[in-house]
Coordinates of C-alpha atoms and ligand atoms in Angstrom, one line a residue:
X746 CA -12.6 -21.5 11.7
X747 CA -10.6 -20.5 8.7
X748 CA -8.2 -17.5 8.7
X749 CA -7.1 -14.8 6.3
X750 CA -3.4 -14.9 5.6
X751 CA -1.6 -11.6 5.1
X752 CA 1.8 -11.6 3.5
X753 CA 3.8 -8.5 4.6
X754 CA 1.2 -8.0 7.4
X755 CA 3.6 -6.0 9.6
X756 CA 4.1 -3.3 6.9
X757 CA 2.3 0.0 6.6
X758 CA -0.8 -1.1 4.7
X759 CA -0.7 -4.6 6.1
X760 CA -0.8 -3.6 9.7
X761 CA -3.8 -1.2 9.1
X762 CA -5.6 -4.0 7.2
X763 CA -4.8 -6.5 10.0
X764 CA -6.4 -4.2 12.5
X765 CA -9.5 -3.7 10.3
X766 CA -9.8 -7.5 9.8
X767 CA -9.5 -8.2 13.6
X768 CA -12.1 -5.6 14.3
X769 CA -14.4 -7.2 11.8
X770 CA -14.1 -10.5 13.5
X771 CA -11.7 -12.4 11.1
X772 CA -9.0 -14.7 12.3
X773 CA -5.7 -13.4 10.9
X774 CA -2.3 -14.9 10.2
X775 CA 0.6 -12.6 9.2
X776 CA 3.8 -13.7 7.6
X777 CA 6.6 -11.2 7.1
X778 CA 10.4 -11.3 6.8
X779 CA 10.6 -7.9 8.5
X780 CA 12.9 -6.6 5.8
X781 CA 11.0 -3.3 5.9
X782 CA 9.0 -3.5 9.1
X783 CA 9.0 -4.2 12.8
X784 CA 7.0 -6.8 14.7
X785 CA 6.1 -4.0 17.2
X786 CA 3.5 -2.9 14.6
X787 CA 1.5 -6.1 15.0
X788 CA 1.8 -6.0 18.8
X789 CA 0.2 -2.6 18.8
X790 CA -2.5 -3.9 16.3
X791 CA -3.5 -6.6 18.8
X792 CA -3.7 -4.2 21.6
X793 CA -5.8 -1.8 19.6
X794 CA -8.1 -4.6 18.5
X795 CA -8.2 -6.3 21.9
X796 CA -7.7 -9.6 20.0
X797 CA -4.7 -11.7 19.0
X798 CA -3.5 -12.7 15.6
X799 CA -0.8 -15.1 14.7
X800 CA 2.4 -13.5 13.3
X801 CA 5.3 -15.5 11.9
X802 CA 8.6 -14.5 10.6
X803 CA 8.7 -16.0 7.1
X804 CA 9.8 -15.1 3.6
X805 CA 7.3 -15.7 0.8
X806 CA 10.1 -17.2 -1.2
X807 CA 10.6 -20.0 1.3
X808 CA 8.4 -22.6 -0.3
X809 CA 8.8 -25.5 2.2
X810 CA 7.9 -23.1 5.1
X811 CA 4.9 -21.8 3.2
X812 CA 3.7 -25.3 2.3
X813 CA 3.9 -26.3 5.9
X814 CA 1.9 -23.2 6.9
X815 CA -0.9 -24.0 4.5
X816 CA -1.0 -27.6 5.8
X817 CA -1.1 -26.5 9.5
X818 CA -3.9 -23.9 9.0
X819 CA -7.2 -23.6 7.3
X820 CA -6.7 -20.5 5.2
X821 CA -9.7 -19.2 3.2
X822 CA -8.0 -16.3 1.3
X823 CA -4.7 -14.5 1.0
X824 CA -4.1 -10.7 1.0
X825 CA -0.6 -10.3 -0.6
X826 CA 1.2 -7.2 0.5
X827 CA 4.7 -8.5 0.7
X828 CA 7.2 -6.9 -1.6
X829 CA 9.8 -4.2 -2.0
X830 CA 8.5 -0.8 -3.0
X831 CA 11.2 1.9 -3.4
X832 CA 11.3 3.1 -7.0
X833 CA 14.9 4.5 -6.9
X834 CA 16.3 1.4 -5.2
X835 CA 14.6 -0.8 -7.8
X836 CA 16.6 0.8 -10.5
X837 CA 19.8 0.0 -8.6
X838 CA 18.8 -3.5 -7.5
X839 CA 16.5 -4.8 -10.2
X840 CA 17.2 -8.5 -9.4
X841 CA 16.2 -8.0 -5.8
X842 CA 12.9 -6.5 -6.9
X843 CA 12.1 -9.2 -9.5
X844 CA 13.1 -11.9 -7.0
X845 CA 11.1 -10.6 -4.0
X846 CA 8.1 -9.3 -5.9
X847 CA 7.8 -11.6 -9.0
X848 CA 9.5 -14.8 -7.9
X849 CA 7.9 -14.4 -4.4
X850 CA 4.4 -14.1 -5.9
X851 CA 5.0 -17.1 -8.1
X852 CA 6.1 -19.2 -5.1
X853 CA 3.1 -18.0 -3.1
X854 CA 0.6 -18.9 -5.9
X855 CA 2.2 -22.3 -6.5
X856 CA 1.8 -23.1 -2.8
X857 CA -1.8 -21.8 -2.8
X858 CA -2.6 -23.9 -5.8
X859 CA -1.3 -27.0 -4.2
X860 CA -3.3 -26.2 -1.0
X861 CA -6.4 -25.5 -3.1
X862 CA -6.6 -22.0 -1.7
X863 CA -7.5 -19.9 -4.7
X864 CA -8.7 -16.5 -3.4
X865 CA -6.2 -13.8 -3.6
X866 CA -6.2 -10.0 -3.1
X867 CA -3.0 -8.5 -4.5
X868 CA -1.4 -5.1 -3.7
X869 CA -0.9 -3.6 -7.1
X870 CA -0.3 0.1 -7.7
X871 CA -1.3 3.1 -9.9
X872 CA 2.3 2.8 -11.1
X873 CA 1.0 0.2 -13.6
X874 CA -0.6 3.1 -15.6
X875 CA 2.8 4.6 -16.3
X876 CA 2.3 8.2 -17.6
X877 CA -1.4 8.0 -18.3
X878 CA -2.7 10.3 -21.0
X879 CA -6.2 10.9 -19.6
X880 CA -7.4 11.7 -16.1
X881 CA -9.1 10.4 -14.1
X882 CA -7.7 7.0 -14.8
X883 CA -10.0 4.0 -15.3
X884 CA -9.0 0.4 -14.9
X885 CA -9.2 -0.1 -18.6
X886 CA -6.4 2.5 -19.3
X887 CA -3.3 1.2 -21.0
X888 CA -0.6 -0.1 -18.7
X889 CA 3.1 0.5 -18.9
X890 CA 6.1 0.7 -16.5
X891 CA 9.0 3.1 -16.3
X892 CA 11.1 1.4 -13.6
X893 CA 11.8 -2.1 -12.3
X894 CA 9.4 -1.6 -9.3
X895 CA 6.5 -0.7 -11.7
X896 CA 7.6 -3.5 -14.1
X897 CA 7.4 -6.0 -11.3
X898 CA 3.8 -5.0 -10.5
X899 CA 2.9 -5.1 -14.1
X900 CA 4.5 -8.6 -14.6
X901 CA 2.6 -9.9 -11.5
X902 CA -0.7 -8.6 -12.9
X903 CA 0.0 -10.4 -16.2
X904 CA 1.0 -13.6 -14.3
X905 CA -2.1 -13.5 -12.2
X906 CA -4.3 -12.9 -15.3
X907 CA -2.7 -16.0 -17.0
X908 CA -3.3 -18.0 -13.8
X909 CA -6.9 -17.0 -13.6
X910 CA -7.4 -17.9 -17.3
X911 CA -5.8 -21.3 -16.7
X912 CA -8.1 -22.4 -13.9
X913 CA -11.6 -20.9 -13.3
X914 CA -11.5 -21.7 -9.6
X915 CA -9.2 -18.8 -9.0
X916 CA -10.7 -15.6 -7.7
X917 CA -8.3 -12.6 -7.7
X918 CA -8.6 -8.9 -7.0
X919 CA -5.8 -6.6 -8.2
X920 CA -6.0 -3.5 -6.0
X921 CA -4.3 -0.6 -7.7
X922 CA -3.6 1.8 -4.8
X923 CA -3.1 5.5 -5.5
X924 CA -1.1 7.4 -2.8
X925 CA -1.6 5.9 0.6
X926 CA -1.1 8.4 3.5
X927 CA -2.3 8.9 7.1
X928 CA -2.4 6.5 10.0
X929 CA -4.9 4.9 12.5
X930 CA -6.6 7.5 14.6
X931 CA -4.9 6.2 17.7
X932 CA -1.5 7.4 16.5
X933 CA -0.2 3.9 17.5
X934 CA 0.5 2.5 14.1
X935 CA 1.6 4.3 10.9
X936 CA 4.2 4.6 8.1
X937 CA 7.7 4.1 9.4
X938 CA 10.1 4.6 6.4
X939 CA 13.7 3.6 6.6
X940 CA 16.2 6.4 6.3
X941 CA 15.2 9.4 4.1
X942 CA 11.6 9.1 3.0
X943 CA 11.0 9.0 -0.7
X944 CA 7.3 9.8 -0.5
X945 CA 5.8 13.2 0.1
X946 CA 3.7 12.8 3.3
X947 CA 6.4 11.1 5.5
X948 CA 8.8 13.8 4.3
X949 CA 6.4 16.6 5.3
X950 CA 5.9 15.0 8.7
X951 CA 9.6 14.7 9.3
X952 CA 10.1 18.4 8.4
X953 CA 7.3 19.4 10.7
X954 CA 8.7 17.5 13.6
X955 CA 12.1 19.0 13.0
X956 CA 14.0 15.9 11.8
X957 CA 14.6 17.5 8.4
X958 CA 15.1 21.2 7.7
X959 CA 12.9 21.7 4.7
X960 CA 10.9 19.9 2.0
X961 CA 12.2 20.0 -1.5
X962 CA 9.3 20.4 -3.8
X963 CA 10.2 18.6 -7.0
X964 CA 9.3 21.1 -9.7
X965 CA 6.7 23.9 -10.1
X966 CA 6.5 23.9 -13.8
X967 CA 4.1 21.0 -14.4
X968 CA 0.9 21.7 -16.3
X969 CA -1.2 21.6 -13.1
X970 CA -3.1 24.3 -11.2
X971 CA 0.0 25.6 -9.3
X972 CA 2.7 23.9 -11.2
X973 CA 3.5 21.2 -8.6
X974 CA 2.6 17.5 -9.1
X975 CA -0.9 16.3 -8.5
X976 CA -1.8 13.0 -6.9
X977 CA -4.7 11.1 -5.5
X978 CA -3.9 10.7 -1.8
X979 CA -5.9 8.1 0.0
X980 CA -6.2 7.5 3.7
X981 CA -4.7 4.2 4.7
X982 CA -7.7 3.4 6.9
X983 CA -10.0 3.8 3.8
X984 CA -7.5 1.6 1.9
X985 CA -7.7 -1.1 4.7
X986 CA -11.5 -1.1 4.4
X987 CA -11.1 -1.6 0.6
X988 CA -9.3 -4.9 1.4
X989 CA -12.3 -6.1 3.5
X990 CA -14.6 -5.3 0.6
X991 CA -12.2 -7.0 -1.9
X992 CA -12.2 -10.1 0.3
X993 CA -16.0 -10.2 0.3
X994 CA -15.9 -9.8 -3.5
X995 CA -13.4 -12.7 -4.1
X996 CA -15.6 -15.0 -1.9
X997 CA -18.5 -14.3 -4.2
X998 CA -16.9 -14.2 -7.6
X999 CA -14.4 -16.1 -9.6
X1000 CA -12.0 -14.8 -12.2
X1001 CA -9.8 -11.7 -12.0
X1002 CA -10.7 -8.1 -11.6
X1003 CA -8.7 -4.9 -11.2
X1004 CA -9.9 -2.0 -8.9
X1005 CA -8.6 1.4 -8.4
X1006 CA -8.4 2.4 -4.8
X1007 CA -8.3 6.2 -4.8
X1008 CA -10.6 9.1 -3.9
X1009 CA -10.9 10.5 -7.4
X1010 CA -9.6 13.9 -6.2
X1011 CA -6.2 15.2 -7.0
X1012 CA -4.2 17.5 -4.7
X1013 CA -0.9 19.3 -5.5
X1014 CA 2.2 19.2 -3.5
X1015 CA 1.5 22.7 -2.3
X1016 CA -2.1 21.8 -1.3
X1017 CA -0.6 19.0 0.9
X1018 CA 2.0 21.3 2.5
X1019 CA -0.7 24.0 3.1
X1020 CA -3.2 21.6 4.5
X1021 CA -0.6 20.0 6.8
X1022 CA 0.6 23.4 8.1
X1023 CA -2.8 24.9 8.5
X1024 CA -4.6 22.1 10.1
X1025 CA -1.8 21.1 12.4
X1026 CA -0.7 24.6 13.1
X1027 CA 3.0 23.7 12.5
X1028 CA 5.3 25.3 10.0
X1029 CA 6.5 23.2 7.0
X1030 CA 9.3 25.1 5.3
X1031 CA 9.9 24.2 1.7
X1032 CA 11.9 25.1 -1.3
X1033 CA 11.2 24.6 -5.0
X1034 CA 13.9 22.5 -6.7
X1035 CA 14.2 20.7 -10.0
X1036 CA 11.8 18.0 -11.1
X1037 CA 12.5 14.5 -9.9
X1038 CA 13.4 12.3 -12.8
X1039 CA 10.6 9.9 -13.7
X1040 CA 7.8 11.9 -12.0
X1041 CA 4.6 12.6 -13.8
X1042 CA 2.4 15.8 -13.6
X1043 CA -0.9 14.3 -12.5
X1044 CA -2.3 11.0 -11.4
X1045 CA -5.8 10.5 -10.0
X1046 CA -8.3 7.7 -10.1
X1047 CA -11.7 7.0 -11.5
X1048 CA -12.9 5.1 -8.4
X1049 CA -16.2 4.2 -10.0
X1050 CA -15.6 0.5 -10.5
X1051 CA -14.7 -0.1 -6.9
X1052 CA -17.8 1.9 -5.8
X1053 CA -20.0 -0.1 -8.1
X1054 CA -18.7 -3.7 -7.6
X1055 CA -16.9 -3.6 -4.2
X1056 CA -19.4 -1.1 -2.7
X1057 CA -16.3 0.8 -1.4
X1058 CA -15.7 4.5 -1.3
X1059 CA -13.1 6.5 0.4
X1060 CA -14.7 8.4 3.3
X1061 CA -11.9 10.2 5.1
X1062 CA -10.9 13.8 4.1
X1063 CA -7.6 15.6 3.5
X1064 CA -7.9 17.0 7.0
X1065 CA -8.0 13.5 8.4
X1066 CA -5.0 12.5 6.3
X1067 CA -2.8 15.4 7.5
X1068 CA -4.0 15.2 11.1
X1069 CA -3.6 11.5 11.5
X1070 CA -0.1 11.5 9.8
X1071 CA 0.9 14.2 12.3
X1072 CA -0.5 12.4 15.3
X1073 CA 1.5 9.3 14.4
X1074 CA 4.7 11.3 13.7
X1075 CA 4.4 13.3 17.0
X1076 CA 3.7 10.2 19.1
X1077 CA 6.5 8.2 17.4
X1078 CA 9.2 10.6 16.3
X1079 CA 11.5 7.5 15.7
X1080 CA 8.8 5.3 14.3
X1081 CA 8.6 1.9 16.0
X1082 CA 12.2 2.2 17.3
X1083 CA 12.1 3.1 20.9
Ligands
NAD2481 P1 5.8 -2.0 3.5 O1 7.2 -2.1 3.1 O2 5.5 -1.2 4.7 O3 5.2 -3.4 3.6 C1 5.6 -4.5 2.9 C2 6.0 -5.6 3.9 O4 6.4 -6.8 3.2 C3 7.1 -5.3 4.8 O5 6.6 -5.5 6.2 C4 8.2 -6.2 4.4 O6 9.0 -6.5 5.5 C5 7.5 -7.4 3.9 N1 8.3 -8.1 2.9 C6 9.0 -7.7 1.8 N2 9.5 -8.7 1.1 C7 9.1 -9.8 1.7 C8 9.3 -11.2 1.5 N3 10.1 -11.6 0.5 N4 8.7 -12.1 2.3 C9 8.0 -11.7 3.4 N5 7.8 -10.4 3.7 C10 8.3 -9.5 2.9 O7 5.0 -1.4 2.3 P2 3.4 -0.9 2.2 O8 3.4 0.5 1.9 O9 2.7 -1.5 3.3 O10 3.0 -1.7 0.8 C11 2.4 -2.9 0.8 C12 2.2 -3.3 -0.7 O11 1.5 -2.3 -1.3 C13 3.5 -3.5 -1.4 O12 3.4 -4.6 -2.3 C14 3.6 -2.2 -2.2 O13 4.4 -2.4 -3.4 C15 2.2 -1.9 -2.5 N6 1.9 -0.5 -2.7 C16 2.3 0.4 -1.8 C17 2.1 1.8 -2.0 C18 2.5 2.8 -1.0 O14 2.7 4.0 -1.4 N7 2.7 2.5 0.2 C19 1.5 2.2 -3.2 C20 1.1 1.2 -4.2 C21 1.3 -0.1 -3.9
UD1_2482 C1 5.9 7.3 -5.9 C2 6.5 6.3 -6.9 C3 5.4 5.3 -7.4 C4 4.7 4.7 -6.2 C5 4.2 5.8 -5.2 C6 3.5 5.2 -4.0 C7 8.3 7.5 -8.0 C8 8.8 8.0 -9.3 N1 7.1 7.0 -8.0 O1 4.9 7.9 -6.6 O2 5.9 4.3 -8.2 O3 3.6 3.8 -6.6 O4 5.3 6.6 -4.9 O5 4.5 4.6 -3.2 O6 9.0 7.4 -7.0 N2 7.4 15.2 -3.9 C9 8.1 16.3 -3.6 N3 9.1 16.2 -2.6 C10 9.4 15.1 -2.0 C11 8.6 13.9 -2.3 C12 7.7 14.0 -3.2 O7 7.9 17.4 -4.1 O8 10.3 15.1 -1.1 C13 6.3 15.3 -4.9 C14 6.5 14.4 -6.1 O9 7.2 15.0 -7.1 C15 5.0 14.1 -6.5 C16 4.3 14.1 -5.1 O10 5.1 14.8 -4.2 O11 4.5 15.1 -7.2 C17 4.1 12.7 -4.6 O12 5.3 12.0 -4.5 P1 5.4 10.5 -3.9 O13 4.9 10.5 -2.5 O14 6.9 10.1 -4.0 O15 4.5 9.6 -4.8 P2 4.5 9.4 -6.4 O16 5.4 10.3 -7.1 O17 3.1 9.5 -6.8

């Protein structure tokens, strides 16, 4: 039987997708260089699923190792999560970002082409919309980038578009994630950021658990309902399900298509703080501070295309997001590190 290859399968979104794929009966191979993850995540995934997958330590830029992998296994499609994702770090280390993300994707695609495996689901991001002028954002909105991380995603989208145009056998889905949050209901797997979290939800969780004293809310003078930034938070379990639907889609269609994976609903920073504190009955002290450079006021998806073509819709609620994030944080105050 053929398998689905996940690159970056031990990461936050990769591990939840691995679990969803195993539960749906797929055979799964994960490759990861563990630069931002721990193989404990996939051990837990296998326990939760009651089935094994094959996980290998490998860098997507290692062309000989990748080539051997494609020779050894029958792979029907690739879900490509591997990459670096910290915006601030990308401005300090642009070469590392272009090398991992862009060069890594080129290597992966070259090996796939040689192996005649031409079905690809790629982790893109709402960051490719830059500072969008109209909300909600449809896939046809203009694209731009404001930092090397975003630029790397945009460059990869262009490269994949050119690849699909060069050879009609390719079948590619660009999944533009909005703001992934939450964790599997078991509390066994979740987001395990290195050091001080950049993103809102892991920061809130670490304040609630007492690891950090207070949340800094970056600005309350945006043109939004309460002045704080508005985002489209999407539960990672819904996101994982979106990958299953995208895999079905690339089996049935050729060419390239972009899909927003979001709920279509925007919540402010203060909405998130309040929902977390109320639902989990835990205080989340916060202070309003200056805006974070590069932040935008609002960003939320028009998820209509994914609903129509992938037959995918987010089902989980804000309560699920804050409760599941909290369960993971409480059960694993130090993440995957014992
Ligand atoms: P993550 O860091 O948890 O997972 C990425 C995984 O890729 C990690 O396990 C890391 O060790 C691995 N990796 C990195 N470079 C590699 C390389 N060269 N070779 C092999 N493995 C490598 O991040 P995530 O949140 O799960 O994100 C997955 C993908 O989704 C990334 O491409 C990210 O840019 C994209 N994305 C994430 C978000 C988000 O907020 N989490 C939003 C939009 C898009
Ligand atoms: C950030 C990245 C974006 C990436 C996305 C998902 C930046 C500029 N953008 O987006 O490229 O695709 O993560 O990984 O980093 N906030 C606070 N206090 C905090 C943290 C966040 O008030 O300590 C606010 C932010 O100002 C924003 C909202 O919370 O309004 C969400 O922030 P975050 O989780 O970092 O996501 P994005 O800014 O959407």
